[in-house]
PDB file of C-alpha atoms in Angstrom:
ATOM      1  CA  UNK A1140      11.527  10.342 -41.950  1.00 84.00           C
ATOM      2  CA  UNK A1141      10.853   7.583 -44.486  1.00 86.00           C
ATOM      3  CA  UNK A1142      13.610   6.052 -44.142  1.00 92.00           C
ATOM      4  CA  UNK A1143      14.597   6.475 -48.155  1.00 96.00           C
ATOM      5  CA  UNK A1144      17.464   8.726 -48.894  1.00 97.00           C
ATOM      6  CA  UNK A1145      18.054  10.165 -52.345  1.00 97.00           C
ATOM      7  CA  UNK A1146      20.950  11.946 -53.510  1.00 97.00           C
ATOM      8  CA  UNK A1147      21.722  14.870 -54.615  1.00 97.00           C
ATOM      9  CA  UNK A1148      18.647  16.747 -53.086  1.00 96.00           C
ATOM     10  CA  UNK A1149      19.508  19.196 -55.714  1.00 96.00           C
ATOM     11  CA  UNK A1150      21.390  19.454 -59.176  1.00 96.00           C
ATOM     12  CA  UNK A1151      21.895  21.880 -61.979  1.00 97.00           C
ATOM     13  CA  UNK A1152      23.224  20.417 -64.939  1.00 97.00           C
ATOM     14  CA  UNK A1153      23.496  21.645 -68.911  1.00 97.00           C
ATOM     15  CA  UNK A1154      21.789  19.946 -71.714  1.00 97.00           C
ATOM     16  CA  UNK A1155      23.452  16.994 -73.364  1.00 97.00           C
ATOM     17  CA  UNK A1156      24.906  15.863 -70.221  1.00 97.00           C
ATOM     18  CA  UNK A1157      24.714  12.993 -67.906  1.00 98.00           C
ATOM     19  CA  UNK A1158      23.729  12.334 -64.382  1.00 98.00           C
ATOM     20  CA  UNK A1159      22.826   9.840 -61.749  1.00 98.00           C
ATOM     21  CA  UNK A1160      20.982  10.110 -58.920  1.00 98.00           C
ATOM     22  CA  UNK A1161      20.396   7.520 -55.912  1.00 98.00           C
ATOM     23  CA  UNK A1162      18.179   6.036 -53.807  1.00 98.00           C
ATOM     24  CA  UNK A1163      19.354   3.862 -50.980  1.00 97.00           C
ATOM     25  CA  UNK A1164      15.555   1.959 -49.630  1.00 96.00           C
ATOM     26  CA  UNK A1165      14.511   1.403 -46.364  1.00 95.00           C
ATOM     27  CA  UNK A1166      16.335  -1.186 -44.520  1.00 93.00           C
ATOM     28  CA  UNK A1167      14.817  -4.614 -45.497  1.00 89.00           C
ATOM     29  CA  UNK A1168      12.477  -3.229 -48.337  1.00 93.00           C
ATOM     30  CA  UNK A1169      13.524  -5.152 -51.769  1.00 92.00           C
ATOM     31  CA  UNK A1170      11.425  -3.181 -54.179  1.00 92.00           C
ATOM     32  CA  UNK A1171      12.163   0.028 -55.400  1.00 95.00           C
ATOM     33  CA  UNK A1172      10.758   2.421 -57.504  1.00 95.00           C
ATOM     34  CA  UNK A1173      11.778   5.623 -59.844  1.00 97.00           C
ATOM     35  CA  UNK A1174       9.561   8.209 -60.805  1.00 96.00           C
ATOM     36  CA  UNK A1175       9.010  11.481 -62.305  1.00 96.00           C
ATOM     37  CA  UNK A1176       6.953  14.886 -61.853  1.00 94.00           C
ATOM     38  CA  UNK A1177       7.511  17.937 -64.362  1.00 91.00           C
ATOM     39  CA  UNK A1178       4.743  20.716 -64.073  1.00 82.00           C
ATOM     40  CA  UNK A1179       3.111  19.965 -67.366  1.00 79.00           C
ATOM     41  CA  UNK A1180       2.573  16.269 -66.733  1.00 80.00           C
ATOM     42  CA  UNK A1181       2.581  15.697 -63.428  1.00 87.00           C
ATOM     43  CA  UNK A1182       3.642  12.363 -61.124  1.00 92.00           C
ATOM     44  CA  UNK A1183       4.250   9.426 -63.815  1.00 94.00           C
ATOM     45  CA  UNK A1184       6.194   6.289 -63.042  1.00 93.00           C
ATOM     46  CA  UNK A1185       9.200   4.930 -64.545  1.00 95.00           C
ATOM     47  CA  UNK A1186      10.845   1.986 -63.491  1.00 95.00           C
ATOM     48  CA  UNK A1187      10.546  -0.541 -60.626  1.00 93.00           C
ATOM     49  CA  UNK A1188      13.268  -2.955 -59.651  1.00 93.00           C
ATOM     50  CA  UNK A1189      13.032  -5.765 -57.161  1.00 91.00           C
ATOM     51  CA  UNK A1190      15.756  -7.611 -55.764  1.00 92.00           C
ATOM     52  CA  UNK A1191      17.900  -6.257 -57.949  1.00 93.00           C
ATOM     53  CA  UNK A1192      15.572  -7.637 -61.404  1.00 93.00           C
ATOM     54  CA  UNK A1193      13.515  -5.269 -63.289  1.00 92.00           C
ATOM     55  CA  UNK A1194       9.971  -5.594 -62.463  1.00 89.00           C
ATOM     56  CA  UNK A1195       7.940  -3.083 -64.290  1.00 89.00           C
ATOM     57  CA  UNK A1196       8.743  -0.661 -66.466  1.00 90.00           C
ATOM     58  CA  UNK A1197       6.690   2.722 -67.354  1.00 90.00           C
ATOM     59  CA  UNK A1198       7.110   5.817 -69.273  1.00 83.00           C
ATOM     60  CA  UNK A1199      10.673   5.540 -69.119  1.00 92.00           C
ATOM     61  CA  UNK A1200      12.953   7.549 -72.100  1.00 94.00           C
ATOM     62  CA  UNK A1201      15.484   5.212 -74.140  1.00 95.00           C
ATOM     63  CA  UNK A1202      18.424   8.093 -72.436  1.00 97.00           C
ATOM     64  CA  UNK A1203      17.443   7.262 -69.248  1.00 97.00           C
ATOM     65  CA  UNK A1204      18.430   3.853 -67.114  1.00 97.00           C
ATOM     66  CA  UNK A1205      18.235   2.657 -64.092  1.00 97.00           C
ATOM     67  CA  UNK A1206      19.987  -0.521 -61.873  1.00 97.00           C
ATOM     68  CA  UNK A1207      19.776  -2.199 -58.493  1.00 97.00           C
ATOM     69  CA  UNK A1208      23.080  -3.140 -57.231  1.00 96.00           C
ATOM     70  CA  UNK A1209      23.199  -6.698 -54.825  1.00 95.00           C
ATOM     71  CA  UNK A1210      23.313  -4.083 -51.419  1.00 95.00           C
ATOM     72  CA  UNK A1211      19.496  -2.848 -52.886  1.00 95.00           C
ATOM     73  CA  UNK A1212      20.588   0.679 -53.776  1.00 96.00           C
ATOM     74  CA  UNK A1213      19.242   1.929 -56.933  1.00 98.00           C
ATOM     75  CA  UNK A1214      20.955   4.387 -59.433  1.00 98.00           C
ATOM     76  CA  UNK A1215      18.957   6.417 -62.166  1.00 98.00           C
ATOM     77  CA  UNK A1216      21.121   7.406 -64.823  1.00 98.00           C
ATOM     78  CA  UNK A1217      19.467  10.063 -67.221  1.00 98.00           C
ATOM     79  CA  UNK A1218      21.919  10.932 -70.243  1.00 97.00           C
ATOM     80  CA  UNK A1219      21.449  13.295 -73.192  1.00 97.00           C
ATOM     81  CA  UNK A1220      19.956  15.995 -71.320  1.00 97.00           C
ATOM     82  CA  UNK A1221      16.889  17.875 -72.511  1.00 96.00           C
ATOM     83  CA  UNK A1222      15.463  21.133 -70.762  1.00 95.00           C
ATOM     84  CA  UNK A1223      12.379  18.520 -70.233  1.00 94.00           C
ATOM     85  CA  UNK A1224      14.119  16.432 -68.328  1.00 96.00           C
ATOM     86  CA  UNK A1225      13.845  19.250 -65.697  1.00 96.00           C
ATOM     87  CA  UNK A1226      11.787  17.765 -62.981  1.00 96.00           C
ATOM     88  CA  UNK A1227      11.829  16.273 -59.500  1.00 96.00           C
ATOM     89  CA  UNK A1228      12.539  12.399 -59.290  1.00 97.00           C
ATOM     90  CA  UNK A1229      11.287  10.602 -56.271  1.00 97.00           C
ATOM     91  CA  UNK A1230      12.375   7.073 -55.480  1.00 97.00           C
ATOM     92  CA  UNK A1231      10.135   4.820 -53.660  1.00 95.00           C
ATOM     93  CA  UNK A1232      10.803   1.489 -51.803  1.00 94.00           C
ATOM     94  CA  UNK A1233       8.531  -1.216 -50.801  1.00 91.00           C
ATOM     95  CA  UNK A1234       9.162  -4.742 -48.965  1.00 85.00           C
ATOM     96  CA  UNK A1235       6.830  -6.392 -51.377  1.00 74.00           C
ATOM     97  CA  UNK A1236       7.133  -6.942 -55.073  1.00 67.00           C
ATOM     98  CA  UNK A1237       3.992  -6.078 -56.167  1.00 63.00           C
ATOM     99  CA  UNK A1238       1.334  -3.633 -56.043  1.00 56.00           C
ATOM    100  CA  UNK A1239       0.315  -4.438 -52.371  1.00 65.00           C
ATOM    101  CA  UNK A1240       2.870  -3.122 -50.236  1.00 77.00           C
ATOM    102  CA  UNK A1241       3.223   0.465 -48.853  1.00 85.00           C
ATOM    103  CA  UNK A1242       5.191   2.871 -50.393  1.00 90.00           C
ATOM    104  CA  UNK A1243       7.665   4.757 -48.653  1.00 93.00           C
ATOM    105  CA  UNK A1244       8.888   7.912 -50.475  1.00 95.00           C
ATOM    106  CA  UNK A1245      12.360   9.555 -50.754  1.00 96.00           C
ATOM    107  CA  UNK A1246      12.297  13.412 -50.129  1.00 95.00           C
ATOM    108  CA  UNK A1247      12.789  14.019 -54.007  1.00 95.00           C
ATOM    109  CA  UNK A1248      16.550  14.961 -56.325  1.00 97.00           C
ATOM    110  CA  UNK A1249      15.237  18.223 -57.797  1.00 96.00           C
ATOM    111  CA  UNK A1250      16.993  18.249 -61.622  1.00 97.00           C
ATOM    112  CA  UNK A1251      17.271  21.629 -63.485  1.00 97.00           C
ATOM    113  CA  UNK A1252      18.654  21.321 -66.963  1.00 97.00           C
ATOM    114  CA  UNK A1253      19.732  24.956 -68.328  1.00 95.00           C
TER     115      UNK A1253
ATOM    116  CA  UNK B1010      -7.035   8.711 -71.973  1.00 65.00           C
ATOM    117  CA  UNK B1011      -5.961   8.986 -68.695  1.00 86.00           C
ATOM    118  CA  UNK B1012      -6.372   5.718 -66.752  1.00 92.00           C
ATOM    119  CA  UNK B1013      -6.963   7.405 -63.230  1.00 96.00           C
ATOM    120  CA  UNK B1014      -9.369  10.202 -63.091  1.00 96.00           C
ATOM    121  CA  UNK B1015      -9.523  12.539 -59.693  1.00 96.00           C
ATOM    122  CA  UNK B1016     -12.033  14.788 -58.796  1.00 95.00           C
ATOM    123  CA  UNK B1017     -11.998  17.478 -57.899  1.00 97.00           C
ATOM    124  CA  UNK B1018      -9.085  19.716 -59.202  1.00 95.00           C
ATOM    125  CA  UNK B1019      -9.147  22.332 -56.234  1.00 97.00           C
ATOM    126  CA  UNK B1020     -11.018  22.347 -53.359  1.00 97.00           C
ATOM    127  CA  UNK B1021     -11.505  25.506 -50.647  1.00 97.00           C
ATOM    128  CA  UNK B1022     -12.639  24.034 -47.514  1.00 97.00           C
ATOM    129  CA  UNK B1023     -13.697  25.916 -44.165  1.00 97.00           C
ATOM    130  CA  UNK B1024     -11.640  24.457 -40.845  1.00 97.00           C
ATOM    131  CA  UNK B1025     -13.957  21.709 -39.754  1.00 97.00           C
ATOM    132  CA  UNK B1026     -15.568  20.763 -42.958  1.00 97.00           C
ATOM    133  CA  UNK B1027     -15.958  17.031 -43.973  1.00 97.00           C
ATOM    134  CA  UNK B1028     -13.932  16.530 -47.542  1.00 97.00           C
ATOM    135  CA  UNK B1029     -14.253  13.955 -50.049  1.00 98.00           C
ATOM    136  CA  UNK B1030     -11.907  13.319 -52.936  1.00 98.00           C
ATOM    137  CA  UNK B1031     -12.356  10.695 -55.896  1.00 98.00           C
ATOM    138  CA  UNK B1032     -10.679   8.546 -57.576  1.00 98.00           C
ATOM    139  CA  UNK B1033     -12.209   6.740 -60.772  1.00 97.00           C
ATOM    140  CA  UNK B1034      -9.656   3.967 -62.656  1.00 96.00           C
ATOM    141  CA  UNK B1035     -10.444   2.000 -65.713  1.00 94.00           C
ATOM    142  CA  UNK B1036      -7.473  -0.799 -65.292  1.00 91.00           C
ATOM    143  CA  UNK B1037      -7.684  -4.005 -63.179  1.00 90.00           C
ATOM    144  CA  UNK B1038      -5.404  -3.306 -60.137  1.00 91.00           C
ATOM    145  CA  UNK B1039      -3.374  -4.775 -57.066  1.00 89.00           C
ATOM    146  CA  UNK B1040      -3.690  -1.692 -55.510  1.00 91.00           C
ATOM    147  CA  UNK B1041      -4.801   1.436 -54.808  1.00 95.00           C
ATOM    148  CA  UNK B1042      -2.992   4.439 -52.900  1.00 95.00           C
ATOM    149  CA  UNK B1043      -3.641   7.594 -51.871  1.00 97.00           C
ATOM    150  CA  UNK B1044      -0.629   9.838 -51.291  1.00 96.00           C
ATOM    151  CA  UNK B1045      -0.176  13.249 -49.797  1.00 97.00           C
ATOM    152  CA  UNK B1046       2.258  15.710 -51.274  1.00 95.00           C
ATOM    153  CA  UNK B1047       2.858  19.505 -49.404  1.00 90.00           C
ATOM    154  CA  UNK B1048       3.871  22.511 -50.907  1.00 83.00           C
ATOM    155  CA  UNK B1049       7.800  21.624 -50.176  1.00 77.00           C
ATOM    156  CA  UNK B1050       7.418  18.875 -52.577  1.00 78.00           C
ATOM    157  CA  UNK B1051       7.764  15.706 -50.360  1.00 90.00           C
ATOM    158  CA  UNK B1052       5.205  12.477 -50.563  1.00 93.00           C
ATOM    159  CA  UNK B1053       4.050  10.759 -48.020  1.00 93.00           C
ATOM    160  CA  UNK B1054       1.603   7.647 -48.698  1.00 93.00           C
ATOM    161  CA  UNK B1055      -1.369   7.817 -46.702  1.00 95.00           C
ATOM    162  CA  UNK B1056      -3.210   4.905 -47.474  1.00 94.00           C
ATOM    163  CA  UNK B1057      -2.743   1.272 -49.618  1.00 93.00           C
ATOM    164  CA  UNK B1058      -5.899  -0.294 -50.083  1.00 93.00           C
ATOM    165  CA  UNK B1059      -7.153  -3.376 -52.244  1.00 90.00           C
ATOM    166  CA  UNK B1060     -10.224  -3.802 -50.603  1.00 91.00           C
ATOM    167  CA  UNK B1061     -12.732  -2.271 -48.185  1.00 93.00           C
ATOM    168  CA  UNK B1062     -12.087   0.443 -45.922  1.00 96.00           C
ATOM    169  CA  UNK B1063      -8.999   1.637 -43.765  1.00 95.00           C
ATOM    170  CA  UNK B1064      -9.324   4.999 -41.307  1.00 96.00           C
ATOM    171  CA  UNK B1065      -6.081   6.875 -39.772  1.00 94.00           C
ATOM    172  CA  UNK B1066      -7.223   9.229 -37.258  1.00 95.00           C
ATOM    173  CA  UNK B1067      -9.434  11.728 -39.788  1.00 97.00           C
ATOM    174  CA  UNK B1068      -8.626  10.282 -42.356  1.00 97.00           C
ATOM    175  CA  UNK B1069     -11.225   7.560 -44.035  1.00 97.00           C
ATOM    176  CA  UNK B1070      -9.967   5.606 -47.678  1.00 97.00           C
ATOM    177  CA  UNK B1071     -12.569   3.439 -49.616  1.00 97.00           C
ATOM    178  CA  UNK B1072     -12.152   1.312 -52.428  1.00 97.00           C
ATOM    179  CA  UNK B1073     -15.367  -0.424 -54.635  1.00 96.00           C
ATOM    180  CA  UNK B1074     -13.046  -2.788 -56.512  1.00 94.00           C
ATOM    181  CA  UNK B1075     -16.764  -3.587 -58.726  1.00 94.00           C
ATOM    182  CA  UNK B1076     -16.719   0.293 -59.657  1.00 96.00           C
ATOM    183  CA  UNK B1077     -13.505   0.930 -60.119  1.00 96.00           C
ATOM    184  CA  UNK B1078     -13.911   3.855 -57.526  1.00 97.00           C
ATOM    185  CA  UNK B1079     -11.927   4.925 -54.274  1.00 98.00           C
ATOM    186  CA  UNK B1080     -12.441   8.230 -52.011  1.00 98.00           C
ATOM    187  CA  UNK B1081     -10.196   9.791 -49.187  1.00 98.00           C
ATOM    188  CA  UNK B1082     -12.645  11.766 -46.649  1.00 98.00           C
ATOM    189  CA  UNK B1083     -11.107  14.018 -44.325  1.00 97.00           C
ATOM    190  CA  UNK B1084     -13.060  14.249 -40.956  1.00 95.00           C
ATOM    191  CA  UNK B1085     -12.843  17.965 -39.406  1.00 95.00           C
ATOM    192  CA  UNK B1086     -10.962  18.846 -41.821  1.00 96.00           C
ATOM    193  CA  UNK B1087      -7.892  21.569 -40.789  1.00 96.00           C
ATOM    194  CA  UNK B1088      -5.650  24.082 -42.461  1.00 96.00           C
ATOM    195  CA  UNK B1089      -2.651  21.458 -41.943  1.00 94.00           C
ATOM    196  CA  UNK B1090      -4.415  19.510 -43.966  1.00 96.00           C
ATOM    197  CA  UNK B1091      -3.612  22.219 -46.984  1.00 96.00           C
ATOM    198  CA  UNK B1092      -1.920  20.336 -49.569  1.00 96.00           C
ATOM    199  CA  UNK B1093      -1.874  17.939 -52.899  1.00 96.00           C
ATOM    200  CA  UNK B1094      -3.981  14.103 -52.822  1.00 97.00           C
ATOM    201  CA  UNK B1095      -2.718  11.986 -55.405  1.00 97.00           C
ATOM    202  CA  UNK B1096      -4.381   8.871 -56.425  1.00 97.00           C
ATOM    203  CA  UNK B1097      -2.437   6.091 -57.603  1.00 95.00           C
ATOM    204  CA  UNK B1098      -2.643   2.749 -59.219  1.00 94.00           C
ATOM    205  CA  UNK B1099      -0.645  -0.407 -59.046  1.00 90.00           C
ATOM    206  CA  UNK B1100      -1.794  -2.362 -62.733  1.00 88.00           C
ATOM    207  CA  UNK B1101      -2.536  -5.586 -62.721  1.00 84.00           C
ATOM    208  CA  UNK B1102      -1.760  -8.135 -65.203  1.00 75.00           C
ATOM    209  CA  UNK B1103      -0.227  -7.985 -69.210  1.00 69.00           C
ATOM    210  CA  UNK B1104      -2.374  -5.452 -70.528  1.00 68.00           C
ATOM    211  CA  UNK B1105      -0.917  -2.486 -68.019  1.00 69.00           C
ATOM    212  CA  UNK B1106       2.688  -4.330 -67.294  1.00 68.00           C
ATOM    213  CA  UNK B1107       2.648  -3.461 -64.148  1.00 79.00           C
ATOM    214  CA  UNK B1108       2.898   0.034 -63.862  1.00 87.00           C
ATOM    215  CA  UNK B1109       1.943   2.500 -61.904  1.00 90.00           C
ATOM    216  CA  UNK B1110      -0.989   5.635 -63.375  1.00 93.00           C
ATOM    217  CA  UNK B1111      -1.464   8.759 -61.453  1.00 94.00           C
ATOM    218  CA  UNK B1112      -4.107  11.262 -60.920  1.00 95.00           C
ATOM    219  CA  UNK B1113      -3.480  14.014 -61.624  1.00 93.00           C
ATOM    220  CA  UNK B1114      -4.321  15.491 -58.023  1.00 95.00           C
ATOM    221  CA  UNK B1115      -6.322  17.384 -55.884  1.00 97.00           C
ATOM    222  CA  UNK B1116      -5.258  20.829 -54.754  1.00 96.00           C
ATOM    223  CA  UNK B1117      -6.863  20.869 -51.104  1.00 97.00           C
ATOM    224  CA  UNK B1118      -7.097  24.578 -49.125  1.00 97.00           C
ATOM    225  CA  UNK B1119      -8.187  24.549 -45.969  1.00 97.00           C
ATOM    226  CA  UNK B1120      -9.307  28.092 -44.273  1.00 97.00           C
ATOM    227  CA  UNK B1121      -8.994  28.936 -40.690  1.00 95.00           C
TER     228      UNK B1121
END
């Protein structure tokens, strides 16, 4: 157990809708991170947030976005579905703020847009 | 132009054999991971390196910062062991923003 929980572990949604998922870090660990794998392109990274501040952003779509609220949860909001927005999302956290720290891995919200 | 390069793709490895995966990047860094993902879909992060060497029971990680060049061995190598190495890359500085580049993995068999 990481100690990173993401909800939902699963959802099914239809295109043009809108969902969030969550991530709640490991206690103490102020940096968290969203990203993405789909089959054709594989793990790619999306946004970090630290202490509640964006820190680095990545390949992340315009319909997608993402906060850190003051308790150090983070919410991914993806709107607009596409059927290529199927994919699993994995949240990381971190204690650090940059690239130094370890990662510890949520078990993954698995999205399928029909 | 991918900035992290892994090699190989897929590997079939006898129970006991000594494995070696690369990692090539072309970005400067802060640092360097190697992650392990199993067929259920869960990561776990093995290693975080930004220099030298670090060894977890069979498993070895080395980073040339000069090259540009990690590898994960795996010592004795056994069929729990089965599963996907990703390499990934903290950037460093303006030019990357930050981000984070993936391999794009190695698919790792191990026979009985």
């Amino acid at each position: 157990d990481s100690g990173v929980t993401q909800t939902p572990k699963h959802l099914i949604t239809a295109t043009g809708q809108r969902v969030t998922l969550r991530c709640s870090p490991r206690s103490g660990d102020l940096s968290v991170y969203w990203y993405q794998q789909s089959l054709d392109q594989g793990l790619q990274f999306l946004i970090q947030y630290y202490n509640g501040e964006e820190r680095a952003k990545g390949n992340i779509l315009e319909r997608f976005s993402a906060q850190q609220f003051p308790d150090l949860h983070s919410e991914l909001n993806l709107s607009s579905l596409e059927l290529g927005d199927s994919a699993l999302y994995f949240c990381a956290s971190s204690p650090l703020a940059g690239g130094v720290g370890e990662l510890f891995f949520g078990e993954g919200s698995r999205l399928t847009v029909l | 132009k991918n900035e992290v390069e892994q090699s190989p793709q897929n590997l079939t490895a006898q129970e006991g054999e000594f494995i070696t995966i690369n990692c090539s990047y072309s970005v400067g860094i802060s640092a360097l991971h190697w992650l392990q993902q199993h067929p259920g879909g869960g990561i776990v992060s093995l290693f975080m390196l930004s220099s030298g060497k670090k060894k977890h029971g069979r498993l070895i990680a080395t980073i040339n910062i000069q090259e540009k060049h990690s590898s994960l061995h795996i010592t004795a190598s056994h069929p729990r062991d089965s599963a996907v190495y990703i390499c990934a890359v903290k950037g460093l500085g303006a030019n990357t923003g930050n981000q984070f580049y993936f391999g794009t993995g190695t698919s790792l068999t191990v026979i009985p």
